[in-house]
PDB file of C-alpha atoms in Angstrom:
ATOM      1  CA  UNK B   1     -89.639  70.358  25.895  1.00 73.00           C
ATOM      2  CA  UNK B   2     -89.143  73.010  28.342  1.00 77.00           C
ATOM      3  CA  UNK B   3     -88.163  75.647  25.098  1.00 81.00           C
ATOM      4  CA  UNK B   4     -91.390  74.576  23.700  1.00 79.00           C
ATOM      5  CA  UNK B   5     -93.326  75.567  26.594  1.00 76.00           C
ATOM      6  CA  UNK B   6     -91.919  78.922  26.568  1.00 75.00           C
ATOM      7  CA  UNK B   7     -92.835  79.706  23.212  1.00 77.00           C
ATOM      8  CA  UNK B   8     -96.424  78.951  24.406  1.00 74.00           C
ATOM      9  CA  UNK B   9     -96.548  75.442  22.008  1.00 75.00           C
ATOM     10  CA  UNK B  10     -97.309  73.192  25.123  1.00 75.00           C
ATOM     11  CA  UNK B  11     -99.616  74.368  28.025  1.00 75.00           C
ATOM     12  CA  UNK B  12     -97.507  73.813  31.690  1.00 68.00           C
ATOM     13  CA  UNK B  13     -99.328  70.344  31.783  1.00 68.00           C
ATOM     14  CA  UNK B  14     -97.504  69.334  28.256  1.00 55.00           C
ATOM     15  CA  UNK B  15    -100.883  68.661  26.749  1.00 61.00           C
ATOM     16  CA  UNK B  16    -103.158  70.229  23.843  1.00 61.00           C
ATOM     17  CA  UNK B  17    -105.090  73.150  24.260  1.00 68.00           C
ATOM     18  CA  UNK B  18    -106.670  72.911  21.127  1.00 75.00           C
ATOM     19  CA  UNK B  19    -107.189  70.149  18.968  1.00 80.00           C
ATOM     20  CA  UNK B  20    -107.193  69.040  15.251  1.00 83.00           C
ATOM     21  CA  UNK B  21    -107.841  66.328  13.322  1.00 89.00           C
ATOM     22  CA  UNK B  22    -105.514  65.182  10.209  1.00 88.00           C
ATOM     23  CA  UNK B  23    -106.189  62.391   7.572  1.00 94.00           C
ATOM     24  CA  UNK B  24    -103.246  59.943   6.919  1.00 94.00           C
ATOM     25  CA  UNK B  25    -102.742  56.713   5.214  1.00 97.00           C
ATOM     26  CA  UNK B  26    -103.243  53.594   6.770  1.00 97.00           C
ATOM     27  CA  UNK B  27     -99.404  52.661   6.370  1.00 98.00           C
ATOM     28  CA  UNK B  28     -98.614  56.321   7.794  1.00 97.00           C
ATOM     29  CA  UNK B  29    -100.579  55.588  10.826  1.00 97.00           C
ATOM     30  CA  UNK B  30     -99.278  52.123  11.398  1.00 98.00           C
ATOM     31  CA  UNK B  31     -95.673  53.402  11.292  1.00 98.00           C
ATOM     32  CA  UNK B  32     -96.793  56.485  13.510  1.00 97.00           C
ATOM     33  CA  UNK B  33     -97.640  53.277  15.876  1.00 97.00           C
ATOM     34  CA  UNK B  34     -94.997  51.186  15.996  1.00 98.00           C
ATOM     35  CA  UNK B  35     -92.497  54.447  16.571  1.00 97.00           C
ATOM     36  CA  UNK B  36     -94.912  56.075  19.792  1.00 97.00           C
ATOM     37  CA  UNK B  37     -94.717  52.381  21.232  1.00 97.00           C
ATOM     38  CA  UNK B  38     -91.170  52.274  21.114  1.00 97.00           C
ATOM     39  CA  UNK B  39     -91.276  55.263  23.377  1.00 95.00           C
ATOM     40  CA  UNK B  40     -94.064  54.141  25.309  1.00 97.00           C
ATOM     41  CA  UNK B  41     -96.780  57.003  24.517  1.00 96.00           C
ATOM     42  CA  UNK B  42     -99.592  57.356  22.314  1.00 94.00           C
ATOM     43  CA  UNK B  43     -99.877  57.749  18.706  1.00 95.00           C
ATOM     44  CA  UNK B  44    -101.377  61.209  19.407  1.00 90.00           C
ATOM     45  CA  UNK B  45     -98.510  62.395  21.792  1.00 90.00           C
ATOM     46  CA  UNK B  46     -95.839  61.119  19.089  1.00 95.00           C
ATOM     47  CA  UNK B  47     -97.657  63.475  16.324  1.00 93.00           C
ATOM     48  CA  UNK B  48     -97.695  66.233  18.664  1.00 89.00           C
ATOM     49  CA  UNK B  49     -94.102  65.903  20.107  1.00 90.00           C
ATOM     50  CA  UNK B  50     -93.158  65.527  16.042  1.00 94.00           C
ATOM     51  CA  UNK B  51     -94.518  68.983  15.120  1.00 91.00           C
ATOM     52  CA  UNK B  52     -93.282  70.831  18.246  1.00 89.00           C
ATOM     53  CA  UNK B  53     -89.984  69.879  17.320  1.00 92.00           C
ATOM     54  CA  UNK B  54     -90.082  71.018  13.208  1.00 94.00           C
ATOM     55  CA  UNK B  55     -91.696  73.895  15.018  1.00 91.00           C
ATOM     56  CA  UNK B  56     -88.687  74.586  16.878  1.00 91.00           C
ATOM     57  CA  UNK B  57     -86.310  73.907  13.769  1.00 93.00           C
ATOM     58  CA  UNK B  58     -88.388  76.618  12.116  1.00 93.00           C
ATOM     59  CA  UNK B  59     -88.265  78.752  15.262  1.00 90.00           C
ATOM     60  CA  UNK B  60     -84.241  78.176  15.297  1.00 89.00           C
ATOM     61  CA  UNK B  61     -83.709  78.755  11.565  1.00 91.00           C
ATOM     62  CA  UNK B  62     -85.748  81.735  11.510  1.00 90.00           C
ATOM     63  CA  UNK B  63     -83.398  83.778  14.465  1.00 88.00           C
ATOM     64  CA  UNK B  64     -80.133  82.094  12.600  1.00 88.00           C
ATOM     65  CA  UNK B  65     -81.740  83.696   9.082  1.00 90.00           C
ATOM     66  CA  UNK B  66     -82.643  87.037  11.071  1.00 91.00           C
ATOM     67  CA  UNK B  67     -79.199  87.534  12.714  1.00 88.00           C
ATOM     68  CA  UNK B  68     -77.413  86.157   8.970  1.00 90.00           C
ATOM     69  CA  UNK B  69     -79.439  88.832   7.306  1.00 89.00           C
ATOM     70  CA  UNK B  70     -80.671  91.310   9.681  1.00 82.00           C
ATOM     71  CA  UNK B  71     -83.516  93.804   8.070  1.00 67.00           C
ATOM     72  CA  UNK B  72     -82.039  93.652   4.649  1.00 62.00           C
ATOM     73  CA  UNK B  73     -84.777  94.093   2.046  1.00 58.00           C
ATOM     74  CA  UNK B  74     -81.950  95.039  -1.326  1.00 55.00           C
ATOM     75  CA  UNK B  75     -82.106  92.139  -3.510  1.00 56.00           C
ATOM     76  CA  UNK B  76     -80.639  91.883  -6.527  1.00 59.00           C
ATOM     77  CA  UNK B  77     -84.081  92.306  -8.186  1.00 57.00           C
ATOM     78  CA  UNK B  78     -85.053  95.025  -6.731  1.00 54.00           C
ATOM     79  CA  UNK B  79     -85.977  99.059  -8.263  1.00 53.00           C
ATOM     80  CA  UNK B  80     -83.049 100.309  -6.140  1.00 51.00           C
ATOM     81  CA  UNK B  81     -80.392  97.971  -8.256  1.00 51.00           C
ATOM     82  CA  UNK B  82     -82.332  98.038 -11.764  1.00 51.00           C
ATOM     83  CA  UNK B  83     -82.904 101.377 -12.320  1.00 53.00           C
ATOM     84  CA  UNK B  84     -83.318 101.275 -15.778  1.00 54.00           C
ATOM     85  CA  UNK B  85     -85.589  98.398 -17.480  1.00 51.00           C
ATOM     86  CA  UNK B  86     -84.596  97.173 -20.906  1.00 53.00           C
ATOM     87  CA  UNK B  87     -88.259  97.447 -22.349  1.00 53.00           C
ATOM     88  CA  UNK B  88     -88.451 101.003 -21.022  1.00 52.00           C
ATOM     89  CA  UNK B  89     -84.765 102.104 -22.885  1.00 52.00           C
ATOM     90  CA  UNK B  90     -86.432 100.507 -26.639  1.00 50.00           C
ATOM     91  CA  UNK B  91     -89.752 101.792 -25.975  1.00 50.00           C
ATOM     92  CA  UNK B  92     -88.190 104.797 -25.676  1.00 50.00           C
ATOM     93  CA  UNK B  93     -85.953 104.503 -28.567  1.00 52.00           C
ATOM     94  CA  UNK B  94     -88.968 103.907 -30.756  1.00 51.00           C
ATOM     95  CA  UNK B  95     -90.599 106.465 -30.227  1.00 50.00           C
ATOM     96  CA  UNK B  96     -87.917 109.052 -30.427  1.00 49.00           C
ATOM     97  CA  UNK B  97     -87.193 107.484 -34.258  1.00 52.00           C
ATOM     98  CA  UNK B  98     -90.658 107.858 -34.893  1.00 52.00           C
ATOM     99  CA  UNK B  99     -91.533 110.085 -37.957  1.00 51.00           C
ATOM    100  CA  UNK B 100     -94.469 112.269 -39.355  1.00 51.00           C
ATOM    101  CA  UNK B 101     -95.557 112.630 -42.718  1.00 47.00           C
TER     102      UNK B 101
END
């Protein structure tokens, strides 16, 4: 927990700041229970330690992505690689065969 208080998700005492309120099934809830009383804590401690750590997947995935991948911003779909558009060569076409009477 220590890497989630230095990324400011726990305050020193390892409690909420803030707080929030989420709706979950019944069954959800009762499964929430029997897992924080294997560990001994409450069900609003387990829910709290649960999305600190996706938060630090996220966090962990996000550097490993940055470093993989740097600032690149050249996709394949991007202006720089299509320079030309198919629509834009036969528009052009057509009106280049177009004739006046």
């Amino acid at each position: 927990m220590q890497e989630a208080l230095d990324l400011g998700f726990l305050d020193v005492h390892g409690k909420k700041t803030d707080s929030t309120s989420v709706r979950m099934t019944h069954e959800a809830l009762q499964a929430i229970d029997a897992l924080a009383a294997m560990d001994d804590i409450k069900r609003s401690e387990w829910i709290r330690d649960a999305a600190i750590e996706k938060l630090l997947k996220f966090k962990k995935q996000h550097e490993y992505l940055s470093r993989a991948f740097g600032s690149a911003t050249n996709t394949v779909n991007t202006s720089s690689t299509n320079k030309e558009s198919p629509v834009a060569r036969t528009t052009e076409l057509e009106h280049s065969h177009n004739t006046y009477e």
